[in-house]
Amino acid sequence: MFVKPLILFSLCILNILALTSVKVPKYLAIYYGWPSLVENSQGNVIAASNWFGQFDVIVFGDGIWKTTHGDHVKTQAIAKNLTSRGKKVFGYVDLGVITQNLNTNQMQQAVTGWLATGANGIFWDDAGYDYGVTRKRQSDMIQYCHLNKMNVIMNAWNPDDVFAGTNVALNSNDTYLLESYLVSNGNYLSLTDWKIKADKCAKYQKLSGVKMACLSTPNTNDQFTQAWFGTAMYNFDYFQATEITYSSSNNKLAFTPNPSSSYGSFWQSDLISSNATINSFSRSTESWILKIAGDGASWGYAVYYGWPSLVENTQGNVTAASNWFGQFGLIVFGDGIWKTTHGDHVKTKAIMKNLIRRGKKVFGYVDLGVTTQNLNIKQMRQAVNGWSAMGANGIFWDDAGYDYGVTRKRQSNMIQYCHSKKMNVIMNAWNPDDVFAGTNVALNSNDTYLLESYLVSNGNYLSLTDWKIKADKCAKYQKFLNVKMTCLSTPNTNDQFTQAWFGTAMYNFDYFQATEITYSSSNNKLAFTPNPSSSYGSYWQSDLISSNDTIKSFSRSTKSWILKIAGDGASWSYGTFTANG
């Protein structure tokens, strides 16, 4: 009746060759609010400087260079603090003709005003031909900035407007902005258009050395990761995710850490690989693959995959990696490693052999979704066969619910194919009814259902009411079908961990894992956290979970112990057990 440790570990997919150094995107902050009020700084110059100091390049908004501006003096002090820390500060000036239509004297006055305010450079907005700007107008102002030892950032929708033709005044200290990068105001943009433009920018960067900065306005984590990884795989220099007013409406400026700062040293190719069938794009380093996918309209995401032989700094040592994974009862390896062309295929096969010899269960990842990879039957069977050839005990079917366009027929076809290969399955679908309700349920007692985001997701508490409804369903299905249940949580604190672990134990579910939100894909880190207890009784006193709405708690008792969790589903929680009587 005790919980066994589970591990989902994401991996790498393909392998090529080249020696372009990897650049991790630095932090851009385009901010159009009052600088001294950023993130509730309330006019405190030090607090504002510290907030902006998290970024590498900071752009302040229009007109603050004027000595009559209400925040000019404090912004000047903030700029001084930032530049003393090695940060780059740019000031906004509009270059457009059909917008502000500033004359040369007015633009030069703005440049010298920003210089006096302490800026390192000028952010030229509306700088493309679509705003009536000519190459001469661009070059005149770029050269004026350079004359004053200031760099520029050019914001023009079409990079040809800035780079194509003659009289290009930009140099390697200047920057071009790719605005609305992949996502604009929470809306996905065309991946076809994105790649055309990004390819152009990569070409111009290679020819001129000009830096590239990407600016996106996502509403969801999937949108953020798609835009960030789309920046990283092109080796562009800066990235920002912000809201559509660029802080002008609320003085808010989110700082979102990069998903990773370590995904290799060299790119294997200068090209971005594409797969039109599954709407995905990828690029590989010597140890990782960065990948984005989406339809440019309703969905998008990004992932990158590490190598099993590198887990927890094992540095390719098969024995060391096997020993680390061997602490877990059930291990899931990530997408594509079954391919013999995969750079870690041989070592992973050896690791799997070691684990299976020790009685561990090893599963391989395959995506079942229609709205995601949309693999056909032949492709999915090929993946199953590949994992089988590596010795895997089963297949982890991700995106397996109806919300990903999957049908019961698609589920059953692949479950039955796995069973015909003497392989078991783990099904990851948010709604257990999608897997268990109705007819033609092909699962058996050797198969498993995954309860993902169990009680806690990425350090955020989830509704206990929703948790109990779902967990009760799973307990019912487990009783009827004898399918195993495994729980996966992503806590940030010990209280969150204990709530999720005790919430698993009291339902008598089979496996549990606490990990971080990328499932080890961002860092090859895989924590092993021992169970809080492996001895809390032999028999449950009741098949029911007791609840107390007054103190927001749930419990279940053995003869000798009471297991209990409590929380408000928003800001606090814990899990514990106490002696019964």
mmCIF file of C-alpha atoms in Angstrom, residues 58-385:
data_model
loop_
_atom_site.group_PDB
_atom_site.id
_atom_site.type_symbol
_atom_site.label_atom_id
_atom_site.label_comp_id
_atom_site.label_asym_id
_atom_site.label_seq_id
_atom_site.Cartn_x
_atom_site.Cartn_y
_atom_site.Cartn_z
ATOM 1 C CA ILE A 58 16.533 48.869 -20.930
ATOM 2 C CA VAL A 59 14.499 51.169 -23.185
ATOM 3 C CA PHE A 60 12.759 54.163 -21.585
ATOM 4 C CA GLY A 61 9.758 55.839 -23.182
ATOM 5 C CA ASP A 62 9.111 58.925 -25.283
ATOM 6 C CA GLY A 63 9.878 62.414 -23.975
ATOM 7 C CA ILE A 64 11.508 61.594 -20.634
ATOM 8 C CA TRP A 65 14.684 63.232 -21.938
ATOM 9 C CA LYS A 66 12.927 66.600 -21.580
ATOM 10 C CA THR A 67 13.918 68.414 -18.403
ATOM 11 C CA THR A 68 10.274 69.416 -17.974
ATOM 12 C CA HIS A 69 9.128 65.793 -17.768
ATOM 13 C CA GLY A 70 7.797 64.863 -14.319
ATOM 14 C CA ASP A 71 10.100 61.860 -13.958
ATOM 15 C CA HIS A 72 13.158 63.279 -15.725
ATOM 16 C CA VAL A 73 15.351 63.850 -12.656
ATOM 17 C CA LYS A 74 14.688 60.447 -11.109
ATOM 18 C CA THR A 75 15.090 58.707 -14.469
ATOM 19 C CA GLN A 76 18.446 60.400 -14.910
ATOM 20 C CA ALA A 77 19.521 58.987 -11.525
ATOM 21 C CA ILE A 78 18.180 55.536 -12.435
ATOM 22 C CA ALA A 79 20.027 55.604 -15.776
ATOM 23 C CA LYS A 80 23.251 56.523 -13.993
ATOM 24 C CA ASN A 81 22.822 53.630 -11.570
ATOM 25 C CA LEU A 82 22.147 51.199 -14.396
ATOM 26 C CA THR A 83 25.025 52.239 -16.642
ATOM 27 C CA SER A 84 27.388 52.066 -13.662
ATOM 28 C CA ARG A 85 26.409 48.388 -13.401
ATOM 29 C CA GLY A 86 27.221 47.778 -17.047
ATOM 30 C CA LYS A 87 23.626 47.894 -18.255
ATOM 31 C CA LYS A 88 22.680 49.493 -21.580
ATOM 32 C CA VAL A 89 20.053 52.245 -21.443
ATOM 33 C CA PHE A 90 18.273 53.449 -24.572
ATOM 34 C CA GLY A 91 15.870 56.325 -25.027
ATOM 35 C CA TYR A 92 12.822 56.311 -27.302
ATOM 36 C CA VAL A 93 12.591 58.610 -30.336
ATOM 37 C CA ASP A 94 10.034 58.245 -33.123
ATOM 38 C CA LEU A 95 11.581 58.113 -36.619
ATOM 39 C CA GLY A 96 8.296 57.838 -38.517
ATOM 40 C CA VAL A 97 7.127 60.366 -41.085
ATOM 41 C CA ILE A 98 3.445 59.423 -41.018
ATOM 42 C CA THR A 99 3.535 59.358 -37.199
ATOM 43 C CA GLN A 100 5.249 62.244 -35.335
ATOM 44 C CA ASN A 101 7.186 63.426 -38.421
ATOM 45 C CA LEU A 102 9.922 65.076 -36.387
ATOM 46 C CA ASN A 103 12.357 67.143 -38.427
ATOM 47 C CA THR A 104 16.111 66.629 -38.257
ATOM 48 C CA ASN A 105 16.636 69.350 -35.646
ATOM 49 C CA GLN A 106 13.931 67.895 -33.407
ATOM 50 C CA MET A 107 15.354 64.383 -33.647
ATOM 51 C CA GLN A 108 18.886 65.594 -32.962
ATOM 52 C CA GLN A 109 17.560 67.534 -29.966
ATOM 53 C CA ALA A 110 15.971 64.331 -28.625
ATOM 54 C CA VAL A 111 19.240 62.421 -29.134
ATOM 55 C CA THR A 112 21.291 64.991 -27.238
ATOM 56 C CA GLY A 113 18.577 65.122 -24.561
ATOM 57 C CA TRP A 114 18.817 61.392 -24.010
ATOM 58 C CA LEU A 115 22.615 61.619 -24.018
ATOM 59 C CA ALA A 116 22.398 64.213 -21.230
ATOM 60 C CA THR A 117 19.992 61.925 -19.353
ATOM 61 C CA GLY A 118 22.651 59.224 -19.366
ATOM 62 C CA ALA A 119 21.445 56.908 -22.145
ATOM 63 C CA ASN A 120 23.876 54.713 -24.095
ATOM 64 C CA GLY A 121 21.773 54.808 -27.227
ATOM 65 C CA ILE A 122 18.520 55.593 -29.035
ATOM 66 C CA PHE A 123 15.574 53.311 -29.717
ATOM 67 C CA TRP A 124 14.260 54.424 -33.114
ATOM 68 C CA ASP A 125 10.606 53.454 -33.372
ATOM 69 C CA ASP A 126 8.505 53.383 -36.576
ATOM 70 C CA ALA A 127 11.758 53.150 -38.544
ATOM 71 C CA GLY A 128 10.517 51.273 -41.630
ATOM 72 C CA TYR A 129 9.474 52.333 -45.095
ATOM 73 C CA ASP A 130 5.837 51.618 -44.134
ATOM 74 C CA TYR A 131 6.055 54.722 -41.931
ATOM 75 C CA GLY A 132 7.344 56.901 -44.756
ATOM 76 C CA VAL A 133 10.961 56.645 -43.616
ATOM 77 C CA THR A 134 13.734 56.692 -46.228
ATOM 78 C CA ARG A 135 17.169 55.116 -46.059
ATOM 79 C CA LYS A 136 18.651 58.640 -45.940
ATOM 80 C CA ARG A 137 16.504 59.558 -42.930
ATOM 81 C CA GLN A 138 17.582 56.357 -41.188
ATOM 82 C CA SER A 139 21.269 56.772 -41.979
ATOM 83 C CA ASP A 140 21.366 60.453 -41.046
ATOM 84 C CA MET A 141 20.080 59.708 -37.559
ATOM 85 C CA ILE A 142 22.120 56.546 -37.054
ATOM 86 C CA GLN A 143 25.275 58.438 -38.010
ATOM 87 C CA TYR A 144 24.332 61.308 -35.679
ATOM 88 C CA CYS A 145 23.989 58.793 -32.835
ATOM 89 C CA HIS A 146 27.334 57.209 -33.672
ATOM 90 C CA LEU A 147 28.913 60.668 -33.770
ATOM 91 C CA ASN A 148 27.721 61.085 -30.175
ATOM 92 C CA LYS A 149 29.105 57.641 -29.254
ATOM 93 C CA MET A 150 25.589 56.231 -28.956
ATOM 94 C CA ASN A 151 24.284 52.988 -30.404
ATOM 95 C CA VAL A 152 20.840 52.425 -31.868
ATOM 96 C CA ILE A 153 18.000 49.937 -31.819
ATOM 97 C CA MET A 154 15.932 49.992 -35.021
ATOM 98 C CA ASN A 155 12.280 48.966 -34.913
ATOM 99 C CA ALA A 156 11.002 48.286 -38.437
ATOM 100 C CA TRP A 157 8.609 45.475 -39.293
ATOM 101 C CA ASN A 158 10.437 44.491 -42.495
ATOM 102 C CA PRO A 159 14.157 43.882 -41.907
ATOM 103 C CA ASP A 160 14.833 44.653 -45.587
ATOM 104 C CA ASP A 161 13.842 48.259 -44.834
ATOM 105 C CA VAL A 162 16.857 48.520 -42.541
ATOM 106 C CA PHE A 163 19.428 46.136 -44.030
ATOM 107 C CA ALA A 164 18.829 45.725 -47.791
ATOM 108 C CA GLY A 165 20.460 47.919 -50.404
ATOM 109 C CA THR A 166 23.112 50.583 -49.898
ATOM 110 C CA ASN A 167 24.026 53.245 -47.344
ATOM 111 C CA VAL A 168 23.391 50.940 -44.364
ATOM 112 C CA ALA A 169 24.883 52.818 -41.422
ATOM 113 C CA LEU A 170 24.423 50.160 -38.754
ATOM 114 C CA ASN A 171 27.398 48.487 -37.101
ATOM 115 C CA SER A 172 27.944 45.513 -34.790
ATOM 116 C CA ASN A 173 27.107 47.544 -31.673
ATOM 117 C CA ASP A 174 23.621 48.315 -33.022
ATOM 118 C CA THR A 175 20.479 46.226 -32.739
ATOM 119 C CA TYR A 176 17.424 45.372 -34.808
ATOM 120 C CA LEU A 177 14.123 44.643 -33.039
ATOM 121 C CA LEU A 178 11.836 41.800 -34.137
ATOM 122 C CA GLU A 179 8.591 43.062 -32.609
ATOM 123 C CA SER A 180 5.539 40.797 -32.056
ATOM 124 C CA TYR A 181 7.833 37.794 -32.177
ATOM 125 C CA LEU A 182 5.700 34.674 -32.709
ATOM 126 C CA VAL A 183 2.956 36.020 -30.392
ATOM 127 C CA SER A 184 1.176 39.382 -30.360
ATOM 128 C CA ASN A 185 -1.182 40.357 -27.534
ATOM 129 C CA GLY A 186 -1.850 36.715 -26.718
ATOM 130 C CA ASN A 187 -2.458 35.715 -30.341
ATOM 131 C CA TYR A 188 -0.275 33.184 -32.134
ATOM 132 C CA LEU A 189 1.209 34.440 -35.410
ATOM 133 C CA SER A 190 2.046 32.501 -38.557
ATOM 134 C CA LEU A 191 5.066 30.234 -38.113
ATOM 135 C CA THR A 192 5.671 30.391 -41.856
ATOM 136 C CA ASP A 193 5.939 34.196 -41.736
ATOM 137 C CA TRP A 194 8.025 33.979 -38.579
ATOM 138 C CA LYS A 195 10.595 31.685 -40.173
ATOM 139 C CA ILE A 196 10.885 33.806 -43.328
ATOM 140 C CA LYS A 197 11.557 36.920 -41.272
ATOM 141 C CA ALA A 198 13.827 35.201 -38.735
ATOM 142 C CA ASP A 199 15.852 33.602 -41.545
ATOM 143 C CA LYS A 200 16.336 37.044 -43.100
ATOM 144 C CA CYS A 201 17.459 38.474 -39.762
ATOM 145 C CA ALA A 202 19.892 35.599 -39.191
ATOM 146 C CA LYS A 203 21.354 36.253 -42.662
ATOM 147 C CA TYR A 204 21.675 39.995 -42.035
ATOM 148 C CA GLN A 205 23.207 39.355 -38.627
ATOM 149 C CA LYS A 206 25.817 37.073 -40.150
ATOM 150 C CA LEU A 207 26.681 39.682 -42.802
ATOM 151 C CA SER A 208 26.666 42.813 -40.643
ATOM 152 C CA GLY A 209 27.173 41.639 -37.050
ATOM 153 C CA VAL A 210 24.131 43.682 -35.930
ATOM 154 C CA LYS A 211 22.498 42.293 -32.790
ATOM 155 C CA MET A 212 18.946 40.947 -32.825
ATOM 156 C CA ALA A 213 16.336 41.510 -30.119
ATOM 157 C CA CYS A 214 12.964 39.740 -29.967
ATOM 158 C CA LEU A 215 9.878 41.178 -28.295
ATOM 159 C CA SER A 216 6.757 39.096 -27.650
ATOM 160 C CA THR A 217 3.469 39.740 -25.858
ATOM 161 C CA PRO A 218 2.223 36.329 -24.685
ATOM 162 C CA ASN A 219 -0.628 35.530 -22.303
ATOM 163 C CA THR A 220 0.237 31.905 -21.486
ATOM 164 C CA ASN A 221 3.292 29.885 -20.562
ATOM 165 C CA ASP A 222 3.049 27.923 -23.825
ATOM 166 C CA GLN A 223 3.171 31.196 -25.756
ATOM 167 C CA PHE A 224 6.109 32.431 -23.675
ATOM 168 C CA THR A 225 8.134 29.260 -24.196
ATOM 169 C CA GLN A 226 7.385 29.196 -27.911
ATOM 170 C CA ALA A 227 8.670 32.772 -28.281
ATOM 171 C CA TRP A 228 11.709 32.284 -26.020
ATOM 172 C CA PHE A 229 12.845 29.052 -27.664
ATOM 173 C CA GLY A 230 12.194 30.627 -31.069
ATOM 174 C CA THR A 231 14.664 33.327 -30.031
ATOM 175 C CA ALA A 232 17.200 30.928 -28.555
ATOM 176 C CA MET A 233 17.293 28.552 -31.529
ATOM 177 C CA TYR A 234 18.160 31.458 -33.844
ATOM 178 C CA ASN A 235 20.951 32.484 -31.467
ATOM 179 C CA PHE A 236 19.483 35.977 -31.266
ATOM 180 C CA ASP A 237 20.810 38.303 -28.604
ATOM 181 C CA TYR A 238 17.929 39.629 -26.506
ATOM 182 C CA PHE A 239 14.405 38.625 -25.556
ATOM 183 C CA GLN A 240 11.496 40.195 -23.732
ATOM 184 C CA ALA A 241 8.017 38.943 -22.926
ATOM 185 C CA THR A 242 5.724 41.743 -21.820
ATOM 186 C CA GLU A 243 2.146 42.986 -22.171
ATOM 187 C CA ILE A 244 0.857 44.852 -25.197
ATOM 188 C CA THR A 245 1.135 48.413 -23.793
ATOM 189 C CA TYR A 246 4.795 47.902 -22.868
ATOM 190 C CA SER A 247 4.046 48.914 -19.258
ATOM 191 C CA SER A 248 2.542 52.277 -20.184
ATOM 192 C CA SER A 249 -0.845 51.376 -18.686
ATOM 193 C CA ASN A 250 0.264 50.032 -15.324
ATOM 194 C CA ASN A 251 4.005 50.512 -14.647
ATOM 195 C CA LYS A 252 4.283 46.710 -14.407
ATOM 196 C CA LEU A 253 7.403 45.058 -15.811
ATOM 197 C CA ALA A 254 7.625 41.305 -15.363
ATOM 198 C CA PHE A 255 11.024 39.682 -15.078
ATOM 199 C CA THR A 256 10.755 36.087 -16.294
ATOM 200 C CA PRO A 257 13.955 34.042 -15.975
ATOM 201 C CA ASN A 258 15.163 32.227 -19.064
ATOM 202 C CA PRO A 259 13.943 28.620 -19.143
ATOM 203 C CA SER A 260 17.608 27.641 -19.295
ATOM 204 C CA SER A 261 21.029 29.227 -19.463
ATOM 205 C CA SER A 262 22.834 25.993 -20.300
ATOM 206 C CA TYR A 263 21.800 24.006 -23.351
ATOM 207 C CA GLY A 264 25.117 23.438 -25.074
ATOM 208 C CA SER A 265 28.214 25.230 -26.313
ATOM 209 C CA PHE A 266 28.001 24.831 -30.092
ATOM 210 C CA TRP A 267 25.233 24.489 -32.639
ATOM 211 C CA GLN A 268 25.371 21.348 -34.743
ATOM 212 C CA SER A 269 24.132 23.240 -37.813
ATOM 213 C CA ASP A 270 23.514 26.818 -38.889
ATOM 214 C CA LEU A 271 20.099 25.794 -40.176
ATOM 215 C CA ILE A 272 16.742 25.530 -38.441
ATOM 216 C CA SER A 273 15.201 22.130 -39.198
ATOM 217 C CA SER A 274 11.481 22.003 -39.952
ATOM 218 C CA ASN A 275 8.829 19.316 -40.045
ATOM 219 C CA ALA A 276 5.778 20.496 -41.960
ATOM 220 C CA THR A 277 3.783 17.411 -40.971
ATOM 221 C CA ILE A 278 3.785 18.291 -37.280
ATOM 222 C CA ASN A 279 4.300 22.072 -37.643
ATOM 223 C CA SER A 280 7.581 22.028 -35.752
ATOM 224 C CA PHE A 281 11.017 23.638 -35.995
ATOM 225 C CA SER A 282 14.180 22.623 -34.191
ATOM 226 C CA ARG A 283 17.899 23.182 -33.841
ATOM 227 C CA SER A 284 20.469 21.056 -32.019
ATOM 228 C CA THR A 285 23.552 21.731 -29.952
ATOM 229 C CA GLU A 286 26.051 18.998 -29.125
ATOM 230 C CA SER A 287 23.857 17.932 -26.193
ATOM 231 C CA TRP A 288 20.376 19.410 -26.608
ATOM 232 C CA ILE A 289 17.582 19.980 -29.121
ATOM 233 C CA LEU A 290 15.501 23.134 -28.969
ATOM 234 C CA LYS A 291 12.114 22.737 -30.579
ATOM 235 C CA ILE A 292 8.982 24.810 -31.109
ATOM 236 C CA ALA A 293 5.683 23.733 -32.594
ATOM 237 C CA GLY A 294 2.286 25.270 -33.291
ATOM 238 C CA ASP A 295 -0.362 26.022 -35.874
ATOM 239 C CA GLY A 296 0.101 29.813 -35.791
ATOM 240 C CA ALA A 297 -3.478 30.258 -34.642
ATOM 241 C CA SER A 298 -4.700 28.268 -31.654
ATOM 242 C CA TRP A 299 -1.789 26.424 -30.086
ATOM 243 C CA GLY A 300 1.962 26.486 -29.710
ATOM 244 C CA TYR A 301 4.631 25.249 -27.356
ATOM 245 C CA ALA A 302 8.341 24.675 -26.985
ATOM 246 C CA VAL A 303 10.507 22.008 -25.414
ATOM 247 C CA TYR A 304 14.119 21.022 -25.297
ATOM 248 C CA TYR A 305 15.499 17.683 -24.418
ATOM 249 C CA GLY A 306 18.531 16.605 -22.445
ATOM 250 C CA TRP A 307 20.382 13.309 -22.538
ATOM 251 C CA PRO A 308 19.923 10.492 -19.966
ATOM 252 C CA SER A 309 23.649 9.869 -19.764
ATOM 253 C CA LEU A 310 24.088 13.453 -18.510
ATOM 254 C CA VAL A 311 21.612 13.264 -15.600
ATOM 255 C CA GLU A 312 22.822 14.950 -12.404
ATOM 256 C CA ASN A 313 26.294 15.673 -13.778
ATOM 257 C CA THR A 314 27.002 12.022 -14.664
ATOM 258 C CA GLN A 315 28.830 13.336 -17.746
ATOM 259 C CA GLY A 316 28.066 10.395 -20.013
ATOM 260 C CA ASN A 317 28.979 7.725 -17.485
ATOM 261 C CA VAL A 318 26.443 4.908 -18.023
ATOM 262 C CA THR A 319 27.033 3.334 -14.611
ATOM 263 C CA ALA A 320 26.636 6.616 -12.748
ATOM 264 C CA ALA A 321 23.476 7.501 -14.690
ATOM 265 C CA SER A 322 22.036 4.020 -14.122
ATOM 266 C CA ASN A 323 22.707 4.325 -10.394
ATOM 267 C CA TRP A 324 20.912 7.666 -10.206
ATOM 268 C CA PHE A 325 17.865 6.542 -12.155
ATOM 269 C CA GLY A 326 17.932 3.305 -10.155
ATOM 270 C CA GLN A 327 16.606 5.135 -7.092
ATOM 271 C CA PHE A 328 13.227 5.299 -8.826
ATOM 272 C CA GLY A 329 10.712 2.529 -9.386
ATOM 273 C CA LEU A 330 9.356 3.788 -12.702
ATOM 274 C CA ILE A 331 11.304 5.876 -15.224
ATOM 275 C CA VAL A 332 9.951 7.646 -18.319
ATOM 276 C CA PHE A 333 12.428 8.783 -20.972
ATOM 277 C CA GLY A 334 11.518 11.507 -23.450
ATOM 278 C CA ASP A 335 10.580 11.907 -27.083
ATOM 279 C CA GLY A 336 12.681 10.510 -29.911
ATOM 280 C CA ILE A 337 15.443 8.685 -28.080
ATOM 281 C CA TRP A 338 14.301 5.435 -29.661
ATOM 282 C CA LYS A 339 15.801 6.636 -32.956
ATOM 283 C CA THR A 340 19.145 4.986 -33.672
ATOM 284 C CA THR A 341 20.400 8.340 -35.015
ATOM 285 C CA HIS A 342 19.920 9.987 -31.623
ATOM 286 C CA GLY A 343 23.214 11.092 -30.089
ATOM 287 C CA ASP A 344 22.529 9.384 -26.757
ATOM 288 C CA HIS A 345 20.709 6.321 -28.121
ATOM 289 C CA VAL A 346 23.478 3.798 -27.450
ATOM 290 C CA LYS A 347 24.196 4.952 -23.898
ATOM 291 C CA THR A 348 20.499 5.227 -23.065
ATOM 292 C CA LYS A 349 19.954 1.671 -24.269
ATOM 293 C CA ALA A 350 22.707 0.540 -21.905
ATOM 294 C CA ILE A 351 21.165 2.559 -19.058
ATOM 295 C CA MET A 352 17.774 0.978 -19.739
ATOM 296 C CA LYS A 353 19.300 -2.503 -19.719
ATOM 297 C CA ASN A 354 20.893 -1.813 -16.335
ATOM 298 C CA LEU A 355 17.638 -0.480 -14.899
ATOM 299 C CA ILE A 356 15.474 -3.335 -16.165
ATOM 300 C CA ARG A 357 17.997 -5.849 -14.802
ATOM 301 C CA ARG A 358 17.386 -4.259 -11.380
ATOM 302 C CA GLY A 359 13.625 -4.716 -11.724
ATOM 303 C CA LYS A 360 12.858 -1.098 -12.631
ATOM 304 C CA LYS A 361 10.137 -0.202 -15.120
ATOM 305 C CA VAL A 362 11.284 1.925 -18.073
ATOM 306 C CA PHE A 363 8.808 3.636 -20.392
ATOM 307 C CA GLY A 364 9.409 5.620 -23.579
ATOM 308 C CA TYR A 365 7.574 8.802 -24.567
ATOM 309 C CA VAL A 366 5.303 8.951 -27.620
ATOM 310 C CA ASP A 367 2.843 11.764 -28.337
ATOM 311 C CA LEU A 368 -0.730 10.543 -28.974
ATOM 312 C CA GLY A 369 -2.251 13.991 -29.603
ATOM 313 C CA VAL A 370 -3.933 15.011 -32.829
ATOM 314 C CA THR A 371 -3.694 18.767 -32.203
ATOM 315 C CA THR A 372 -0.031 18.365 -31.232
ATOM 316 C CA GLN A 373 2.289 16.115 -33.284
ATOM 317 C CA ASN A 374 -0.596 14.293 -35.026
ATOM 318 C CA LEU A 375 1.460 11.191 -35.746
ATOM 319 C CA ASN A 376 -0.257 8.670 -37.960
ATOM 320 C CA ILE A 377 -0.673 5.006 -36.972
ATOM 321 C CA LYS A 378 2.422 3.949 -38.887
ATOM 322 C CA GLN A 379 4.566 6.624 -37.207
ATOM 323 C CA MET A 380 3.297 5.738 -33.745
ATOM 324 C CA ARG A 381 3.907 2.041 -34.325
ATOM 325 C CA GLN A 382 7.399 2.851 -35.539
ATOM 326 C CA ALA A 383 8.053 4.690 -32.273
ATOM 327 C CA VAL A 384 6.649 1.795 -30.231
ATOM 328 C CA ASN A 385 8.848 -0.651 -32.161
#
